[in-house]
Short mmCIF file of C-alpha atoms in Angstrom, two decimals:
data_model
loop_
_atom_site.label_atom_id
_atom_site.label_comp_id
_atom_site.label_asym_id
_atom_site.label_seq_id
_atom_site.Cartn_x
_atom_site.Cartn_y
_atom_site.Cartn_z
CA UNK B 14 149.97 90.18 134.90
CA UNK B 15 148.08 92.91 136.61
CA UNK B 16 146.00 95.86 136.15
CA UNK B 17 142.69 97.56 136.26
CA UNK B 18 139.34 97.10 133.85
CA UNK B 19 137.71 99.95 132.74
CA UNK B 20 134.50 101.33 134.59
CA UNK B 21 132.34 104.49 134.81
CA UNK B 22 132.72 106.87 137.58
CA UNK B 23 130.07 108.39 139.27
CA UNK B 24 129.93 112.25 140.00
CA UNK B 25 130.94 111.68 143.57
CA UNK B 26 134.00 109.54 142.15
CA UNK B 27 133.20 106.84 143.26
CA UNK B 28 134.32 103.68 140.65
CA UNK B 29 131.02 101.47 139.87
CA UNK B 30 132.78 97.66 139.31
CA UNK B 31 129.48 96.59 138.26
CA UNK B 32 129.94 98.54 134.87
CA UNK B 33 133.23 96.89 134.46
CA UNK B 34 133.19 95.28 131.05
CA UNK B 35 133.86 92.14 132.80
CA UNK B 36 130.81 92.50 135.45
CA UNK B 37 128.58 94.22 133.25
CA UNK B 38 124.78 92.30 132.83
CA UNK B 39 124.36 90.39 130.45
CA UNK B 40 121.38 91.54 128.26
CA UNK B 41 119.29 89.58 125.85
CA UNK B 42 118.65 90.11 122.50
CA UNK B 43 115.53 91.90 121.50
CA UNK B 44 115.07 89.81 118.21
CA UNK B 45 115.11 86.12 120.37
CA UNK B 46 115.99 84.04 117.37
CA UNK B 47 119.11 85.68 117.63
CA UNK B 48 121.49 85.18 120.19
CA UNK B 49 124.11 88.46 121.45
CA UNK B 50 126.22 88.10 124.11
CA UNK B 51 129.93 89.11 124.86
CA UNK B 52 130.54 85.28 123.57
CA UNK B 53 129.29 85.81 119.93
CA UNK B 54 130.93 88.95 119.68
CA UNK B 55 134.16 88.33 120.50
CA UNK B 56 133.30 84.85 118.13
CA UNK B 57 132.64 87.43 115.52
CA UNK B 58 135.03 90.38 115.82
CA UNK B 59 138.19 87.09 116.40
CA UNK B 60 137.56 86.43 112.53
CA UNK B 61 137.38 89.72 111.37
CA UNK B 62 140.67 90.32 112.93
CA UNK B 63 141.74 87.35 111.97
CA UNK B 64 140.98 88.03 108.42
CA UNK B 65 141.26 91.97 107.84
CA UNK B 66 143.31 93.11 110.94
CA UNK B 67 141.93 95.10 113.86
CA UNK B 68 141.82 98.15 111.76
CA UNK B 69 138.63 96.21 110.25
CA UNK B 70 137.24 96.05 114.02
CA UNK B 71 134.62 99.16 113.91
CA UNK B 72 131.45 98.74 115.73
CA UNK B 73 129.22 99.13 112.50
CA UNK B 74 131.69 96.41 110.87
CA UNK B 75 130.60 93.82 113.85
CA UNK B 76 127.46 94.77 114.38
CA UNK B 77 126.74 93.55 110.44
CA UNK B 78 128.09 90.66 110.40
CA UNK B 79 125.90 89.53 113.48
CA UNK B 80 123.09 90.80 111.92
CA UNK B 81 122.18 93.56 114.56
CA UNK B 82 122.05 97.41 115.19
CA UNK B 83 124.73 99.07 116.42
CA UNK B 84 123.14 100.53 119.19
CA UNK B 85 122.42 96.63 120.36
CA UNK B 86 126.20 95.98 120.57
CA UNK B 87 126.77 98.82 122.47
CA UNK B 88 124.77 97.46 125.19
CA UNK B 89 127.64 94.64 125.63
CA UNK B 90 130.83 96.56 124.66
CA UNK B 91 131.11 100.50 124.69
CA UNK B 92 134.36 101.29 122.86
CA UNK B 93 136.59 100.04 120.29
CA UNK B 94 138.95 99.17 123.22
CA UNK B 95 136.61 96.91 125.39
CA UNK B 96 136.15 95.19 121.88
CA UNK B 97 140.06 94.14 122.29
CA UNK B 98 139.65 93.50 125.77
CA UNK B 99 137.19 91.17 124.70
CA UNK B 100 139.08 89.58 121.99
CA UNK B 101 142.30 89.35 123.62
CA UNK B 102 140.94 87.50 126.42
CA UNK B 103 139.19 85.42 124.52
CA UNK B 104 142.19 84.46 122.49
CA UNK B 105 144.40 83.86 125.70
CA UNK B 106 141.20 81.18 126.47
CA UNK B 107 142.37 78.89 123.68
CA UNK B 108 146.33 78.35 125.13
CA UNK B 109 146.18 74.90 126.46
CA UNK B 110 147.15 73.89 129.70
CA UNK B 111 146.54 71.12 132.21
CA UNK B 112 143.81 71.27 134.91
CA UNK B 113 146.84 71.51 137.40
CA UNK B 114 150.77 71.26 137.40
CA UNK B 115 152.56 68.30 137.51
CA UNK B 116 154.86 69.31 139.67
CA UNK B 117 158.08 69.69 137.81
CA UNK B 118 158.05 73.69 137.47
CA UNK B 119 160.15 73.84 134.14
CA UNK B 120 158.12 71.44 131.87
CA UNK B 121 155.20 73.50 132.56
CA UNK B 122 156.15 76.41 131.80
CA UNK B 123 157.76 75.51 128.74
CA UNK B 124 154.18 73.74 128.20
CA UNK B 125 152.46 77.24 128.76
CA UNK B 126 154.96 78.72 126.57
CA UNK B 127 154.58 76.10 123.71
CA UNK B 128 151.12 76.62 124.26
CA UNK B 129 151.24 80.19 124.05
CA UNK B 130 153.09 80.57 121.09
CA UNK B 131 150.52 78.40 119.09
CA UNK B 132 147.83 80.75 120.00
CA UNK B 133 149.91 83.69 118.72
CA UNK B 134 151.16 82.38 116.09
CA UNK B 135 146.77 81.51 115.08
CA UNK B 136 146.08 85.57 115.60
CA UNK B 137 148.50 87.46 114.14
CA UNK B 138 147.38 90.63 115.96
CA UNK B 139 147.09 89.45 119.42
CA UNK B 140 151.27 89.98 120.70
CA UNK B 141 150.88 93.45 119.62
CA UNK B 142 147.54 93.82 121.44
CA UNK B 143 148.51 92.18 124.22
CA UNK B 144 151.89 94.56 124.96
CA UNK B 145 151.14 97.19 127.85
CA UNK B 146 147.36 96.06 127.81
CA UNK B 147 146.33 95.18 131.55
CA UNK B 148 145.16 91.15 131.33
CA UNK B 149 142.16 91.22 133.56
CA UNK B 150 139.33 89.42 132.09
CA UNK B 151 138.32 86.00 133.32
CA UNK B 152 140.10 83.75 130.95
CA UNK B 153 143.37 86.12 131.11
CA UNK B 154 143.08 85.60 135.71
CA UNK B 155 142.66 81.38 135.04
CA UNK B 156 145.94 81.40 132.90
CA UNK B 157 147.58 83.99 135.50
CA UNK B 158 146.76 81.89 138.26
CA UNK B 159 147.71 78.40 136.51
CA UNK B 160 151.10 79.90 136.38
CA UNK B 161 151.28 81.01 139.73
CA UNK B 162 150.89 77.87 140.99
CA UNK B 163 153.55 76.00 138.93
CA UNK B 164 155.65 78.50 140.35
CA UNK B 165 154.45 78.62 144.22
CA UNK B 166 156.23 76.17 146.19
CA UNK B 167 159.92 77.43 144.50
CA UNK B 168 160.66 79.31 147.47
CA UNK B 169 160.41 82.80 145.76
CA UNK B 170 159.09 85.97 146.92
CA UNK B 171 156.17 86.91 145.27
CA UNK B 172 158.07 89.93 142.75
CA UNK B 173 159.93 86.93 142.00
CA UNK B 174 157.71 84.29 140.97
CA UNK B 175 155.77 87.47 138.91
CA UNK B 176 159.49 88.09 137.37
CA UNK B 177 159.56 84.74 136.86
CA UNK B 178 156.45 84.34 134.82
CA UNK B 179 157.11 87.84 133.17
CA UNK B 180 160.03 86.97 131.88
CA UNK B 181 159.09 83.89 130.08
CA UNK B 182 155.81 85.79 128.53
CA UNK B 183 158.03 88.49 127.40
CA UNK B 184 160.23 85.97 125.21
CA UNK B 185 157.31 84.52 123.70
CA UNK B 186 155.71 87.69 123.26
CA UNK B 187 158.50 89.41 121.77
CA UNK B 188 159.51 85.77 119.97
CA UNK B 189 156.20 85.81 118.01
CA UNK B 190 156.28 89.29 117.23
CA UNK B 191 159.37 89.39 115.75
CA UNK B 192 158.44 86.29 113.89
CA UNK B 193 155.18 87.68 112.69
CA UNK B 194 157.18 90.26 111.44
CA UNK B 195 159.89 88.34 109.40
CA UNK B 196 157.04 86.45 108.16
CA UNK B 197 155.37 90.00 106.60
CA UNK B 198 158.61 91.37 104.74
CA UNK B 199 159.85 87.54 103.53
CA UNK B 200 156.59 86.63 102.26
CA UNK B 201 156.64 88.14 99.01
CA UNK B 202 159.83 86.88 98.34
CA UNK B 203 159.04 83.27 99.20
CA UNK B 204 155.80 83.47 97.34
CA UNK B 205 157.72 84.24 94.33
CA UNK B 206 160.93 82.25 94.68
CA UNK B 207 159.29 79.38 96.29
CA UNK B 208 160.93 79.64 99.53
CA UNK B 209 163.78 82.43 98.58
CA UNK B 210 163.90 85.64 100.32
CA UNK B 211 167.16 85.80 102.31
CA UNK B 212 170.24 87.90 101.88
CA UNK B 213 172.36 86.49 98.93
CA UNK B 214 175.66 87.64 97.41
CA UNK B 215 174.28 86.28 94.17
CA UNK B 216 170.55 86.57 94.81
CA UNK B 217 168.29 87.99 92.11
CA UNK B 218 165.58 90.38 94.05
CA UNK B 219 162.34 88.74 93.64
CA UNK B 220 160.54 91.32 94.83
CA UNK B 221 160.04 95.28 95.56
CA UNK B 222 162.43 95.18 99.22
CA UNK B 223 164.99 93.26 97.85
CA UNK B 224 165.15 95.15 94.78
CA UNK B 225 165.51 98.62 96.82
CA UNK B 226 167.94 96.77 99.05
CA UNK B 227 169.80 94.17 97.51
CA UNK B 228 172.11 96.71 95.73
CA UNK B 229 172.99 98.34 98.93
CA UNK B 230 173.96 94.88 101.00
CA UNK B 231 176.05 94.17 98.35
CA UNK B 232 178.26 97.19 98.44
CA UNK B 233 178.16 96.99 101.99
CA UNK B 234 179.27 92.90 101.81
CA UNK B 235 181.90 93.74 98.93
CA UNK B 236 183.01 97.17 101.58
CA UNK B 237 184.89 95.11 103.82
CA UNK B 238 183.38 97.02 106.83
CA UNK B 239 181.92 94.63 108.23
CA UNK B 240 183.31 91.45 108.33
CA UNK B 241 181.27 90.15 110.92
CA UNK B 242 178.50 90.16 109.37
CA UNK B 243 179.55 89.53 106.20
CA UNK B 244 180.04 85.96 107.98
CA UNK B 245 177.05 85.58 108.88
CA UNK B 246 175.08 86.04 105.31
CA UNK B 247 177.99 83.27 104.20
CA UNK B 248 177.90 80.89 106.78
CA UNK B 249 174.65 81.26 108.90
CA UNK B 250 171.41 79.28 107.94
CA UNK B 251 169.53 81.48 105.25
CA UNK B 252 166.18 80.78 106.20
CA UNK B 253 166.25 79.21 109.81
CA UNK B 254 164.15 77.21 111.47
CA UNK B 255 161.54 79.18 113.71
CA UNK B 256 160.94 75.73 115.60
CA UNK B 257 164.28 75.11 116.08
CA UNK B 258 165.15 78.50 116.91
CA UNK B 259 161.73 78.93 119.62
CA UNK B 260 163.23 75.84 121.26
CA UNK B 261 166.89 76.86 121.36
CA UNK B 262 165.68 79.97 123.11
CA UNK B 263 163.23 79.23 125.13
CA UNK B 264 165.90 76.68 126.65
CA UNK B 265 168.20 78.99 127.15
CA UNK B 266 165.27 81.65 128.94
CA UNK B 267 164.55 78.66 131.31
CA UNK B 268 168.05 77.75 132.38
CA UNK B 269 168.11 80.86 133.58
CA UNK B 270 165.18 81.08 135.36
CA UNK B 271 166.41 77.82 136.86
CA UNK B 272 169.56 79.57 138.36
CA UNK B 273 167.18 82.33 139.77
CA UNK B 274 165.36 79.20 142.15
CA UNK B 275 168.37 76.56 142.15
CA UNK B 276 170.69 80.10 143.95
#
């Protein structure tokens, strides 16, 4: 929830916040047909992370595809790491949320979180960007804020209305990831089975992972070692419900939170 933007330091040592990416000028474009801003470039370098990854994100990369020199977008965003500052904020600007809470504390955050998720689930790169990265840019401070007021009047102490909101952005963090994950290693399989891709006595790999691995999970199903979770490739769904399963969890993250105010 908190940290500190980067900034240049003087030789004295003394931190100049006006050089903050944040609080830098804005400078206009030398060609004015042309518009360049920390707005259009985030605009830009979004899609090609969207598209390509953030590996894709180099400075000569953006800088073509707005149809400027490189040294121009330098004037706006200095390294490769203000350029995810910039995206990642301006990702967190599209979660939804109402102007102001409506007073019962668990539907909005499980409206944040619902809204959050969606967001994540649009940029596939952003939960692993956003993990350890300090969330200080303006949109990042408005969604901070919304949520500390849906949780001010519960009678907490500060640490714990931060826990509070921590906790529930570190299940859908980690919820997404995971699921972004899944999503990688099952897609060939369900590309090529038409929906296939789970753990089957009887399955016929469909692709190069379950080929390596299907061999092994059968001799460890057919072992006996493991009867636990033997069970659970019989019985248990093959391909849950993400949905389902977000919803099942989150409940269960927000019951608890509820003990944590209710005593």
């Amino acid at each position: 929830m908190s940290g500190s933007g980067s900034g240049s330091t003087s030789s004295t040592g003394a931190s100049d916040a006006s050089d903050v990416l944040w609080l830098r000028p804005q400078r206009a474009r030398r060609q004015p047909h042309v518009a360049l801003s920390q707005d259009e470039i985030a605009r830009v370098a979004v899609a090609i992370a969207d598209a390509e990854g953030t590996d894709a994100l180099t400075m000569r990369r953006i800088a073509q595809d707005l149809g400027c020199g490189t040294m121009s977008l330098y004037r706006h965003v200095r390294t490769k790491d203000e350029v995810f500052d910039l995206i990642v904020d301006t990702a967190l600007g599209e979660v939804e949320r109402p102007a102001a809470p409506s007073g019962d504390w668990l539907a909005d955050l499980r409206q944040l979180a619902v809204a959050k998720r969606t967001v994540l689930l649009a940029h596939p790169w952003l939960a692993r960007l956003l993990a350890g990265r300090p969330l200080v840019g303006p949109r990042a401070l408005a969604s901070t804020e919304y949520a500390l007021r849906v949780v001010a009047e519960l009678g907490l102490s500060m640490d714990d209305r931060v826990r509070v909101i921590n906790t529930l952005h570190s299940f859908v963090n980690g919820f997404v990831q995971t699921e972004w994950e899944e999503r990688t290693w099952r897609r060939p399989a369900d590309e090529a089975t038409g929906g296939g891709g789970a753990i089957d006595r009887d399955g016929d790999p469909a692709d190069d992972w379950r080929a390596r691995t299907l061999p092994y999970l059968r001799h460890v199903l057919d072992s006996g070692r493991y009867p636990y979770f033997s069970a659970m490739v019989d019985e248990a769904t093959s391909h849950p419900d993400p949905e389902a399963d977000f919803a099942w969890q989150l409940q269960r993250v927000l019951d608890g939170l509820a003990t944590v105010v209710n005593g």
